[in-house]
PDB file of C-alpha atoms in Angstrom:
ATOM      1  CA  MET A  14      61.703 -10.563 189.326  1.00  0.00           C
ATOM      2  CA  SER A  15      59.204  -7.962 190.173  1.00  0.00           C
ATOM      3  CA  VAL A  16      58.189  -7.437 193.603  1.00  0.00           C
ATOM      4  CA  LEU A  17      54.741  -6.005 192.443  1.00  0.00           C
ATOM      5  CA  PRO A  18      52.530  -8.943 192.834  1.00  0.00           C
ATOM      6  CA  LEU A  19      53.918  -9.463 196.816  1.00  0.00           C
ATOM      7  CA  VAL A  20      52.860  -5.811 197.450  1.00  0.00           C
ATOM      8  CA  PHE A  21      49.809  -6.370 195.858  1.00  0.00           C
ATOM      9  CA  THR A  22      48.668  -9.278 197.822  1.00  0.00           C
ATOM     10  CA  SER A  23      50.359  -8.144 201.355  1.00  0.00           C
ATOM     11  CA  GLY A  24      48.387  -5.410 200.891  1.00  0.00           C
ATOM     12  CA  TRP A  25      45.305  -6.837 200.644  1.00  0.00           C
ATOM     13  CA  ALA A  26      45.567  -8.633 203.120  1.00  0.00           C
ATOM     14  CA  SER A  27      46.788  -5.821 205.550  1.00  0.00           C
ATOM     15  CA  GLY A  28      43.952  -4.487 204.754  1.00  0.00           C
ATOM     16  CA  VAL A  29      42.114  -7.863 206.725  1.00  0.00           C
ATOM     17  CA  ASN A  30      44.486  -8.385 209.324  1.00  0.00           C
ATOM     18  CA  ALA A  31      47.783  -6.092 209.046  1.00  0.00           C
ATOM     19  CA  TYR A  32      49.341  -7.591 212.070  1.00  0.00           C
ATOM     20  CA  ALA A  33      49.088 -10.809 210.394  1.00  0.00           C
ATOM     21  CA  VAL A  34      50.865 -10.234 207.369  1.00  0.00           C
ATOM     22  CA  VAL A  35      53.721  -8.542 210.277  1.00  0.00           C
ATOM     23  CA  VAL A  36      54.131 -11.479 211.701  1.00  0.00           C
ATOM     24  CA  LEU A  37      53.932 -14.329 208.479  1.00  0.00           C
ATOM     25  CA  LEU A  38      56.367 -12.076 206.738  1.00  0.00           C
ATOM     26  CA  GLY A  39      58.784 -11.297 209.707  1.00  0.00           C
ATOM     27  CA  VAL A  40      58.786 -15.316 210.511  1.00  0.00           C
ATOM     28  CA  PHE A  41      59.010 -15.963 206.732  1.00  0.00           C
ATOM     29  CA  GLY A  42      62.754 -14.063 206.526  1.00  0.00           C
ATOM     30  CA  ALA A  43      63.953 -14.703 209.942  1.00  0.00           C
ATOM     31  CA  THR A  44      63.396 -18.011 209.368  1.00  0.00           C
ATOM     32  CA  GLY A  45      65.305 -17.836 206.272  1.00  0.00           C
ATOM     33  CA  LEU A  46      63.047 -19.407 203.889  1.00  0.00           C
ATOM     34  CA  SER A  47      62.388 -16.125 201.857  1.00  0.00           C
ATOM     35  CA  ASP A  48      65.423 -13.726 201.136  1.00  0.00           C
ATOM     36  CA  ASP A  49      62.596 -11.496 200.442  1.00  0.00           C
ATOM     37  CA  VAL A  50      61.224  -9.666 203.679  1.00  0.00           C
ATOM     38  CA  PRO A  51      63.546  -6.853 204.893  1.00  0.00           C
ATOM     39  CA  GLU A  52      65.421  -6.764 208.095  1.00  0.00           C
ATOM     40  CA  THR A  53      63.469  -4.040 209.657  1.00  0.00           C
ATOM     41  CA  LEU A  54      59.964  -6.731 209.419  1.00  0.00           C
ATOM     42  CA  GLN A  55      62.057  -9.582 210.893  1.00  0.00           C
ATOM     43  CA  ARG A  56      63.405  -7.439 213.829  1.00  0.00           C
ATOM     44  CA  PRO A  57      62.163  -9.011 217.510  1.00  0.00           C
ATOM     45  CA  GLU A  58      60.037  -6.591 218.750  1.00  0.00           C
ATOM     46  CA  VAL A  59      58.407  -5.805 215.629  1.00  0.00           C
ATOM     47  CA  LEU A  60      57.454  -9.484 215.977  1.00  0.00           C
ATOM     48  CA  VAL A  61      56.319  -9.458 219.796  1.00  0.00           C
ATOM     49  CA  VAL A  62      54.014  -6.253 218.708  1.00  0.00           C
ATOM     50  CA  ALA A  63      52.466  -7.374 216.054  1.00  0.00           C
ATOM     51  CA  GLY A  64      51.952 -11.115 217.682  1.00  0.00           C
ATOM     52  CA  LEU A  65      50.230  -9.092 221.030  1.00  0.00           C
ATOM     53  CA  LEU A  66      48.441  -6.699 218.272  1.00  0.00           C
ATOM     54  CA  PHE A  67      47.526  -9.940 216.287  1.00  0.00           C
ATOM     55  CA  LEU A  68      45.589 -11.704 219.568  1.00  0.00           C
ATOM     56  CA  CYS A  69      43.774  -8.666 220.530  1.00  0.00           C
ATOM     57  CA  GLU A  70      42.818  -8.907 217.084  1.00  0.00           C
ATOM     58  CA  ALA A  71      41.861 -12.449 216.749  1.00  0.00           C
ATOM     59  CA  VAL A  72      39.230 -12.233 220.055  1.00  0.00           C
ATOM     60  CA  ALA A  73      37.955  -8.725 219.038  1.00  0.00           C
ATOM     61  CA  ASP A  74      37.231  -9.271 215.657  1.00  0.00           C
ATOM     62  CA  LYS A  75      35.251 -12.502 216.311  1.00  0.00           C
ATOM     63  CA  ILE A  76      32.772 -10.368 219.345  1.00  0.00           C
ATOM     64  CA  PRO A  77      29.661  -8.091 217.111  1.00  0.00           C
ATOM     65  CA  TYR A  78      29.665  -4.508 216.976  1.00  0.00           C
ATOM     66  CA  VAL A  79      33.069  -4.849 219.035  1.00  0.00           C
ATOM     67  CA  ASP A  80      34.626  -6.100 215.384  1.00  0.00           C
ATOM     68  CA  SER A  81      33.110  -3.112 213.778  1.00  0.00           C
ATOM     69  CA  ALA A  82      34.492  -0.369 216.486  1.00  0.00           C
ATOM     70  CA  TRP A  83      37.819  -2.233 215.831  1.00  0.00           C
ATOM     71  CA  ASP A  84      37.250  -1.534 212.119  1.00  0.00           C
ATOM     72  CA  ALA A  85      36.508   1.792 212.269  1.00  0.00           C
ATOM     73  CA  ALA A  86      40.210   2.160 214.720  1.00  0.00           C
ATOM     74  CA  HIS A  87      41.734   0.313 211.871  1.00  0.00           C
ATOM     75  CA  THR A  88      40.499   2.203 208.889  1.00  0.00           C
ATOM     76  CA  VAL A  89      43.949   4.496 209.232  1.00  0.00           C
ATOM     77  CA  ILE A  90      46.297   2.087 210.209  1.00  0.00           C
ATOM     78  CA  ARG A  91      46.215  -1.126 207.507  1.00  0.00           C
ATOM     79  CA  PRO A  92      46.403   1.484 204.177  1.00  0.00           C
ATOM     80  CA  VAL A  93      49.153   2.716 206.715  1.00  0.00           C
ATOM     81  CA  ALA A  94      50.424  -0.622 207.112  1.00  0.00           C
ATOM     82  CA  GLY A  95      50.307  -1.446 203.195  1.00  0.00           C
ATOM     83  CA  ALA A  96      51.978   1.051 202.767  1.00  0.00           C
ATOM     84  CA  TRP A  97      55.088   0.701 205.019  1.00  0.00           C
ATOM     85  CA  VAL A  98      54.951  -3.303 204.225  1.00  0.00           C
ATOM     86  CA  GLY A  99      54.822  -2.265 200.473  1.00  0.00           C
ATOM     87  CA  ALA A 100      57.517   0.308 200.590  1.00  0.00           C
ATOM     88  CA  LEU A 101      60.034  -1.691 202.503  1.00  0.00           C
ATOM     89  CA  LEU A 102      59.479  -5.175 200.019  1.00  0.00           C
ATOM     90  CA  ALA A 103      59.969  -2.414 196.971  1.00  0.00           C
ATOM     91  CA  GLY A 104      63.739  -1.457 199.298  1.00  0.00           C
ATOM     92  CA  GLN A 105      64.778  -4.926 200.023  1.00  0.00           C
ATOM     93  CA  SER A 106      64.400  -5.782 195.690  1.00  0.00           C
ATOM     94  CA  GLY A 107      65.127  -2.480 194.192  1.00  0.00           C
ATOM     95  CA  SER A 108      62.772  -3.843 191.142  1.00  0.00           C
ATOM     96  CA  LEU A 109      60.283  -1.023 192.313  1.00  0.00           C
ATOM     97  CA  SER A 110      60.262   2.717 194.107  1.00  0.00           C
ATOM     98  CA  ASP A 111      59.544   3.076 197.307  1.00  0.00           C
ATOM     99  CA  VAL A 112      57.028   5.701 197.232  1.00  0.00           C
ATOM    100  CA  ALA A 113      55.149   3.566 194.460  1.00  0.00           C
ATOM    101  CA  ALA A 114      55.153   0.686 195.958  1.00  0.00           C
ATOM    102  CA  GLY A 115      53.436   1.977 199.218  1.00  0.00           C
ATOM    103  CA  LEU A 116      50.697   3.859 197.153  1.00  0.00           C
ATOM    104  CA  ILE A 117      50.060   0.305 195.389  1.00  0.00           C
ATOM    105  CA  GLY A 118      50.160  -1.307 198.623  1.00  0.00           C
ATOM    106  CA  GLY A 119      48.132   1.207 200.877  1.00  0.00           C
ATOM    107  CA  SER A 120      45.472   1.958 198.281  1.00  0.00           C
ATOM    108  CA  THR A 121      44.692  -2.395 197.775  1.00  0.00           C
ATOM    109  CA  ALA A 122      44.565  -2.104 201.937  1.00  0.00           C
ATOM    110  CA  LEU A 123      42.079   0.482 202.009  1.00  0.00           C
ATOM    111  CA  ALA A 124      39.876  -1.601 199.437  1.00  0.00           C
ATOM    112  CA  SER A 125      40.153  -5.093 201.310  1.00  0.00           C
ATOM    113  CA  HIS A 126      39.278  -2.664 204.707  1.00  0.00           C
ATOM    114  CA  THR A 127      36.432  -1.052 203.000  1.00  0.00           C
ATOM    115  CA  VAL A 128      34.673  -4.629 202.275  1.00  0.00           C
ATOM    116  CA  LYS A 129      35.872  -6.317 205.014  1.00  0.00           C
ATOM    117  CA  ALA A 130      34.630  -3.235 207.010  1.00  0.00           C
ATOM    118  CA  GLY A 131      31.083  -3.204 204.980  1.00  0.00           C
ATOM    119  CA  THR A 132      30.919  -6.887 205.269  1.00  0.00           C
ATOM    120  CA  ARG A 133      31.020  -7.196 209.131  1.00  0.00           C
ATOM    121  CA  MET A 134      28.339  -4.767 209.388  1.00  0.00           C
ATOM    122  CA  ALA A 135      26.008  -6.365 207.291  1.00  0.00           C
ATOM    123  CA  VAL A 136      27.063  -9.699 209.335  1.00  0.00           C
ATOM    124  CA  ASN A 137      26.203  -7.917 212.212  1.00  0.00           C
ATOM    125  CA  ALA A 138      22.805  -7.322 211.303  1.00  0.00           C
ATOM    126  CA  SER A 139      22.705 -11.258 211.548  1.00  0.00           C
ATOM    127  CA  PRO A 140      20.387 -11.563 215.154  1.00  0.00           C
ATOM    128  CA  GLU A 141      23.024 -14.626 215.566  1.00  0.00           C
ATOM    129  CA  PRO A 142      26.927 -13.879 216.726  1.00  0.00           C
ATOM    130  CA  PHE A 143      28.149 -17.312 215.128  1.00  0.00           C
ATOM    131  CA  SER A 144      28.317 -15.600 211.961  1.00  0.00           C
ATOM    132  CA  ASN A 145      31.183 -12.838 213.291  1.00  0.00           C
ATOM    133  CA  ILE A 146      33.693 -15.936 214.209  1.00  0.00           C
ATOM    134  CA  VAL A 147      33.288 -18.120 210.864  1.00  0.00           C
ATOM    135  CA  VAL A 148      33.850 -14.788 209.309  1.00  0.00           C
ATOM    136  CA  SER A 149      36.838 -14.350 210.503  1.00  0.00           C
ATOM    137  CA  LEU A 150      38.177 -17.301 210.644  1.00  0.00           C
ATOM    138  CA  ALA A 151      37.645 -17.873 207.108  1.00  0.00           C
ATOM    139  CA  GLU A 152      39.246 -14.298 207.046  1.00  0.00           C
ATOM    140  CA  ASP A 153      42.240 -15.220 208.968  1.00  0.00           C
ATOM    141  CA  LEU A 154      42.682 -18.635 207.069  1.00  0.00           C
ATOM    142  CA  GLY A 155      42.648 -16.234 203.982  1.00  0.00           C
ATOM    143  CA  VAL A 156      45.282 -14.185 204.835  1.00  0.00           C
ATOM    144  CA  GLY A 157      47.421 -16.835 206.538  1.00  0.00           C
ATOM    145  CA  VAL A 158      47.353 -19.318 202.867  1.00  0.00           C
ATOM    146  CA  LEU A 159      47.611 -15.927 200.523  1.00  0.00           C
ATOM    147  CA  VAL A 160      50.305 -14.683 202.013  1.00  0.00           C
ATOM    148  CA  THR A 161      52.267 -18.467 202.188  1.00  0.00           C
ATOM    149  CA  PHE A 162      51.471 -19.056 198.956  1.00  0.00           C
ATOM    150  CA  ALA A 163      52.497 -15.397 197.729  1.00  0.00           C
ATOM    151  CA  MET A 164      55.866 -16.180 199.156  1.00  0.00           C
ATOM    152  CA  PHE A 165      56.599 -18.905 196.636  1.00  0.00           C
ATOM    153  CA  HIS A 166      54.360 -18.098 193.865  1.00  0.00           C
ATOM    154  CA  PRO A 167      53.977 -14.129 193.771  1.00  0.00           C
ATOM    155  CA  MET A 168      51.893 -13.434 190.388  1.00  0.00           C
ATOM    156  CA  ALA A 169      49.744 -16.738 191.329  1.00  0.00           C
ATOM    157  CA  ALA A 170      48.878 -15.174 194.571  1.00  0.00           C
ATOM    158  CA  ALA A 171      48.184 -11.842 193.078  1.00  0.00           C
ATOM    159  CA  ILE A 172      45.941 -13.086 190.690  1.00  0.00           C
ATOM    160  CA  ILE A 173      43.891 -14.348 193.578  1.00  0.00           C
ATOM    161  CA  ALA A 174      44.051 -11.542 195.787  1.00  0.00           C
ATOM    162  CA  GLY A 175      42.487  -9.670 192.735  1.00  0.00           C
ATOM    163  CA  VAL A 176      39.760 -12.134 192.096  1.00  0.00           C
ATOM    164  CA  VAL A 177      38.878 -11.474 195.855  1.00  0.00           C
ATOM    165  CA  LEU A 178      38.955  -7.549 196.283  1.00  0.00           C
ATOM    166  CA  LEU A 179      36.666  -7.598 193.057  1.00  0.00           C
ATOM    167  CA  THR A 180      34.563  -9.906 194.242  1.00  0.00           C
ATOM    168  CA  GLY A 181      34.262  -8.560 197.323  1.00  0.00           C
ATOM    169  CA  LEU A 182      33.609  -4.927 196.255  1.00  0.00           C
ATOM    170  CA  VAL A 183      30.749  -6.046 194.038  1.00  0.00           C
ATOM    171  CA  VAL A 184      29.457  -7.856 196.882  1.00  0.00           C
ATOM    172  CA  LEU A 185      29.287  -4.917 198.875  1.00  0.00           C
ATOM    173  CA  CYS A 186      27.655  -3.298 196.791  1.00  0.00           C
ATOM    174  CA  PHE A 187      24.619  -5.493 197.076  1.00  0.00           C
ATOM    175  CA  LEU A 188      25.289  -4.849 200.967  1.00  0.00           C
ATOM    176  CA  VAL A 189      25.039  -1.228 200.984  1.00  0.00           C
ATOM    177  CA  SER A 190      21.189  -1.502 202.310  1.00  0.00           C
ATOM    178  CA  ARG A 191      22.042  -4.184 204.687  1.00  0.00           C
ATOM    179  CA  ILE A 192      24.615  -2.231 206.306  1.00  0.00           C
ATOM    180  CA  ARG A 193      22.095   1.402 205.837  1.00  0.00           C
ATOM    181  CA  ARG A 194      19.555  -1.354 208.134  1.00  0.00           C
ATOM    182  CA  PHE A 195      22.270  -1.982 210.386  1.00  0.00           C
ATOM    183  CA  LEU A 196      23.564   1.748 211.040  1.00  0.00           C
ATOM    184  CA  ARG A 197      19.746   2.612 211.549  1.00  0.00           C
ATOM    185  CA  ARG A 198      19.338   0.479 214.179  1.00  0.00           C
ATOM    186  CA  ARG A 199      22.382   1.347 215.872  1.00  0.00           C
ATOM    187  CA  ALA A 200      21.651   5.000 215.872  1.00  0.00           C
ATOM    188  CA  ARG A 201      17.847   4.046 216.754  1.00  0.00           C
ATOM    189  CA  ARG A 202      19.236   1.914 219.728  1.00  0.00           C
ATOM    190  CA  ARG A 203      21.971   4.711 220.798  1.00  0.00           C
ATOM    191  CA  GLU A 204      18.669   7.058 221.049  1.00  0.00           C
ATOM    192  CA  GLU A 205      16.919   5.065 223.414  1.00  0.00           C
ATOM    193  CA  ARG A 206      19.568   4.516 225.772  1.00  0.00           C
ATOM    194  CA  ARG A 207      19.930   8.205 225.970  1.00  0.00           C
ATOM    195  CA  LEU A 208      16.677   8.976 226.300  1.00  0.00           C
ATOM    196  CA  ALA A 209      16.135   6.067 229.431  1.00  0.00           C
ATOM    197  CA  ALA A 210      19.319   7.847 230.637  1.00  0.00           C
ATOM    198  CA  GLY A 211      17.640  11.259 230.639  1.00  0.00           C
ATOM    199  CA  ALA A 212      14.140   9.851 231.985  1.00  0.00           C
ATOM    200  CA  TRP A 213      16.310   8.055 234.883  1.00  0.00           C
ATOM    201  CA  GLN A 214      15.912   9.727 238.386  1.00  0.00           C
ATOM    202  CA  PRO A 215      17.723   8.657 241.409  1.00  0.00           C
ATOM    203  CA  PRO A 216      15.902   8.477 244.347  1.00  0.00           C
ATOM    204  CA  PRO A 217      15.979  11.320 247.028  1.00  0.00           C
TER     205      PRO A 217
END
């Protein structure tokens, strides 16, 4: 069976939370629940590092503005992780070339990361902090459920991931104006802090 649906779903999930994808796939492989997971993802050191980074993301992803900074830092990491996982899955299966799988996983991860980062900017424009926690928990749950589902029903999971990704891109288009207001507000606050620091003089 082609590994393409699993590559696509893991790519989408990597754009949302790459560390969770590595941990989930590694656990499925290490426990023998799936034979489609390459040994590289099952190595203890890989699982430990990914698990620690997942815990860091679980905290940072729920704090307003910190989540956007974390997303900015992962603009390269998540697509690279999606490409890496895709290439590993293709190498394990042999039904798809590593290069093609890497391109699919990486591009899908970049698209879902763009949706995630853009949505968080819009959420941060909200005056209350609880929406960040709700959105973050929904993302974590979505990644966990869909990756797990993909291990047993890859084609159905890929269809769901595609619908979620397309819906997210459409919603993001409507949120662009809110994101622009958020960026202007953040730039204004940065300028106010700079002016305040310049106006303050230490006592003689």
